[in-house]
Short mmCIF file of C-alpha atoms in Angstrom, two decimals:
data_model
loop_
_atom_site.label_atom_id
_atom_site.label_comp_id
_atom_site.label_asym_id
_atom_site.label_seq_id
_atom_site.Cartn_x
_atom_site.Cartn_y
_atom_site.Cartn_z
CA ALA G 85 6.00 6.72 -37.90
CA GLY G 86 8.60 3.96 -37.72
CA SER G 87 9.70 5.09 -34.27
CA ALA G 88 6.24 5.03 -32.66
CA ILE G 89 6.80 1.71 -30.88
CA GLU G 90 10.15 2.84 -29.48
CA ILE G 91 8.65 6.13 -28.31
CA LEU G 92 5.74 4.40 -26.58
CA ASP G 93 8.15 1.93 -24.96
CA ALA G 94 10.29 4.81 -23.68
CA LEU G 95 7.22 6.59 -22.29
CA MET G 96 6.13 3.39 -20.54
CA LYS G 97 9.56 3.01 -18.94
CA LEU G 98 9.48 6.66 -17.81
CA ARG G 99 6.08 6.06 -16.21
CA GLN G 100 7.32 2.89 -14.53
CA VAL G 101 10.42 4.55 -13.12
CA CYS G 102 8.18 7.26 -11.66
CA CYS G 103 6.26 4.54 -9.80
CA ASP G 104 9.26 2.53 -8.67
CA PRO G 105 12.51 1.74 -10.49
CA ARG G 106 12.01 -1.96 -9.65
CA LEU G 107 9.28 -2.06 -12.33
CA VAL G 108 11.67 -1.28 -15.18
CA LYS G 109 13.24 -4.35 -16.77
CA LEU G 110 16.71 -2.83 -17.16
CA ASP G 111 19.82 -3.75 -15.17
CA ALA G 112 20.55 -0.13 -14.23
CA ALA G 113 17.04 0.34 -12.84
CA ARG G 114 17.21 -2.89 -10.84
CA GLN G 115 20.21 -1.54 -8.94
CA VAL G 116 18.06 1.25 -7.47
CA LYS G 117 16.66 0.11 -4.13
CA ALA G 118 14.58 3.14 -3.07
CA SER G 119 11.55 4.94 -4.43
CA ALA G 120 10.40 8.34 -3.19
CA LYS G 121 6.82 7.70 -4.34
CA TYR G 122 6.71 4.30 -2.63
CA ASP G 123 7.98 5.81 0.61
CA GLU G 124 5.53 8.73 0.36
CA PHE G 125 2.68 6.29 -0.21
CA PHE G 126 3.31 4.59 3.12
CA GLU G 127 3.88 7.89 4.92
CA MET G 128 0.45 8.90 3.66
CA VAL G 129 -1.50 5.65 4.09
CA VAL G 130 -0.39 4.50 7.55
CA PRO G 131 -1.70 7.64 9.34
CA GLN G 132 -4.90 7.53 7.25
CA LEU G 133 -5.59 4.01 8.46
CA ALA G 134 -4.74 4.93 12.06
CA ASN G 135 -7.46 7.60 11.81
CA GLY G 136 -10.07 5.07 10.67
CA HIS G 137 -10.00 5.80 6.95
CA ARG G 138 -10.37 3.09 4.32
CA VAL G 139 -8.36 3.42 1.14
CA LEU G 140 -8.71 2.49 -2.53
CA VAL G 141 -5.44 2.46 -4.45
CA PHE G 142 -5.41 2.40 -8.24
CA SER G 143 -2.46 1.62 -10.48
CA GLN G 144 -2.13 0.71 -14.11
CA PHE G 145 0.73 -1.64 -13.27
CA THR G 146 -0.15 -4.93 -11.57
CA SER G 147 3.54 -5.32 -10.74
CA MET G 148 3.28 -2.08 -8.73
CA LEU G 149 0.26 -3.46 -6.90
CA GLU G 150 2.38 -6.50 -6.01
CA LEU G 151 5.09 -4.25 -4.55
CA LEU G 152 2.51 -2.28 -2.58
CA SER G 153 0.95 -5.51 -1.33
CA ARG G 154 4.32 -6.67 0.01
CA GLY G 155 4.81 -3.32 1.73
CA LEU G 156 1.32 -3.43 3.24
CA LYS G 157 2.07 -6.90 4.61
CA GLU G 158 5.28 -5.53 6.17
CA HIS G 159 3.15 -2.82 7.83
CA SER G 160 0.59 -5.46 8.95
CA VAL G 161 -2.17 -3.80 6.93
CA ARG G 162 -5.10 -5.98 5.89
CA HIS G 163 -5.72 -5.57 2.18
CA VAL G 164 -7.09 -7.21 -0.94
CA THR G 165 -5.98 -6.90 -4.56
CA LEU G 166 -8.14 -6.86 -7.69
CA THR G 167 -6.55 -7.34 -11.11
CA GLY G 168 -7.68 -8.73 -14.43
CA ALA G 169 -6.54 -12.16 -13.22
CA THR G 170 -8.88 -12.11 -10.20
CA LYS G 171 -11.41 -14.95 -10.31
CA ASN G 172 -13.91 -13.91 -7.63
CA ARG G 173 -14.27 -10.13 -7.69
CA GLN G 174 -17.34 -10.15 -5.46
CA ALA G 175 -15.53 -11.90 -2.59
CA LEU G 176 -12.89 -9.14 -2.58
CA VAL G 177 -15.52 -6.41 -2.72
CA GLU G 178 -17.35 -7.98 0.21
CA ALA G 179 -14.13 -8.35 2.21
CA PHE G 180 -13.46 -4.63 1.77
CA GLN G 181 -17.05 -3.47 2.23
CA ASN G 182 -17.44 -5.57 5.39
CA GLY G 183 -14.27 -4.19 6.96
CA TYR G 184 -12.05 -7.27 6.69
CA ALA G 185 -9.59 -5.27 4.56
CA GLU G 186 -8.44 -1.70 5.19
CA VAL G 187 -6.92 -1.14 1.75
CA PHE G 188 -8.17 -2.24 -1.64
CA LEU G 189 -5.46 -2.36 -4.32
CA VAL G 190 -7.09 -2.17 -7.75
CA SER G 191 -5.75 -2.44 -11.26
CA LEU G 192 -7.16 0.57 -13.09
CA LYS G 193 -8.42 -1.54 -15.98
CA ALA G 194 -9.98 -4.21 -13.74
CA GLY G 195 -11.67 -1.76 -11.37
CA GLY G 196 -12.59 1.22 -13.49
CA THR G 197 -16.21 0.15 -13.86
CA GLY G 198 -18.77 -2.07 -12.17
CA LEU G 199 -17.67 -1.73 -8.55
CA THR G 200 -19.33 -0.03 -5.61
CA LEU G 201 -16.85 0.56 -2.81
CA THR G 202 -18.53 2.99 -0.43
CA ARG G 203 -16.47 1.76 2.52
CA ALA G 204 -13.59 3.84 1.07
CA ASP G 205 -13.25 7.50 1.91
CA THR G 206 -9.77 7.91 0.43
CA VAL G 207 -8.80 7.20 -3.18
CA ILE G 208 -5.16 7.21 -4.26
CA HIS G 209 -4.12 7.09 -7.89
CA TYR G 210 -0.59 5.77 -7.48
CA ASP G 211 0.22 6.42 -11.11
CA PRO G 212 -2.29 8.86 -12.58
CA TRP G 213 -3.89 7.60 -15.76
CA TRP G 214 -3.38 9.70 -18.85
CA ASN G 215 -7.06 9.59 -19.72
CA PRO G 216 -8.77 11.76 -17.07
CA ALA G 217 -12.22 10.33 -17.85
CA ILE G 218 -11.10 6.78 -17.06
CA GLN G 219 -9.38 7.96 -13.90
CA ALA G 220 -12.54 9.81 -12.83
CA GLN G 221 -14.56 6.63 -13.41
CA ALA G 222 -12.18 4.78 -11.10
CA THR G 223 -12.50 7.45 -8.40
CA ASP G 224 -16.26 7.18 -8.71
CA ARG G 225 -16.11 3.64 -7.26
CA ALA G 226 -16.18 5.37 -3.85
CA TYR G 227 -18.75 8.04 -4.85
CA ARG G 228 -21.79 5.78 -5.01
CA ILE G 229 -25.25 5.62 -3.52
CA GLY G 230 -24.72 4.68 0.10
CA GLN G 231 -21.59 6.77 0.63
CA THR G 232 -22.05 8.69 3.88
CA ARG G 233 -18.64 10.33 4.25
CA PRO G 234 -16.64 12.84 2.24
CA VAL G 235 -14.25 11.17 -0.19
CA PHE G 236 -10.77 12.55 -0.79
CA ALA G 237 -8.86 11.64 -3.96
CA TYR G 238 -5.10 12.01 -4.38
CA ASN G 239 -2.78 11.73 -7.36
CA LEU G 240 0.79 10.75 -6.54
CA VAL G 241 2.91 12.59 -9.11
CA ILE G 242 6.69 12.86 -9.29
CA ALA G 243 7.74 16.50 -9.70
CA GLY G 244 9.60 17.30 -12.91
CA SER G 245 8.62 13.97 -14.48
CA VAL G 246 6.64 12.77 -17.47
CA GLU G 247 3.72 12.32 -15.04
CA GLU G 248 3.74 16.00 -14.13
CA ARG G 249 3.96 17.05 -17.76
CA ILE G 250 0.98 14.90 -18.75
CA MET G 251 -1.04 16.24 -15.81
CA ARG G 252 -0.32 19.78 -17.03
CA LEU G 253 -1.42 18.85 -20.57
CA GLN G 254 -4.70 17.53 -19.20
#
């Protein structure tokens, strides 16, 4: 019982390193400059956008959303980001729904409920949530009345990692 905090902290760091080593606040992790999941994300998203798809991206980590936002800017992709710190949620929703943004980066906690984002036909869970019901609620932001296209949802999971093990447990 006395080790619960340390165990949860270790699990959080394992999840963060799966997303991108730059998220982990350890000197050894900061020395890593590449992330397979980050690279795969852009290899997946850029062709999707070129084919006219619009993408919702969910992550539990707002710091990961910041990294993805920087990468999207480097790729000249129009996007908006919704986190718990966002002041005007509706303006971001309208920007996405009206086609001013191609990608909507969403903090899982900030965007799990109360949003209708039928402009999206692709949903990416960058770091799959460990509660499948909450993750399904987030995916449902694109499955709303008014959706006219099929919606495809993807989980980005690092093979052989804590992410993969949790997905198997689910």
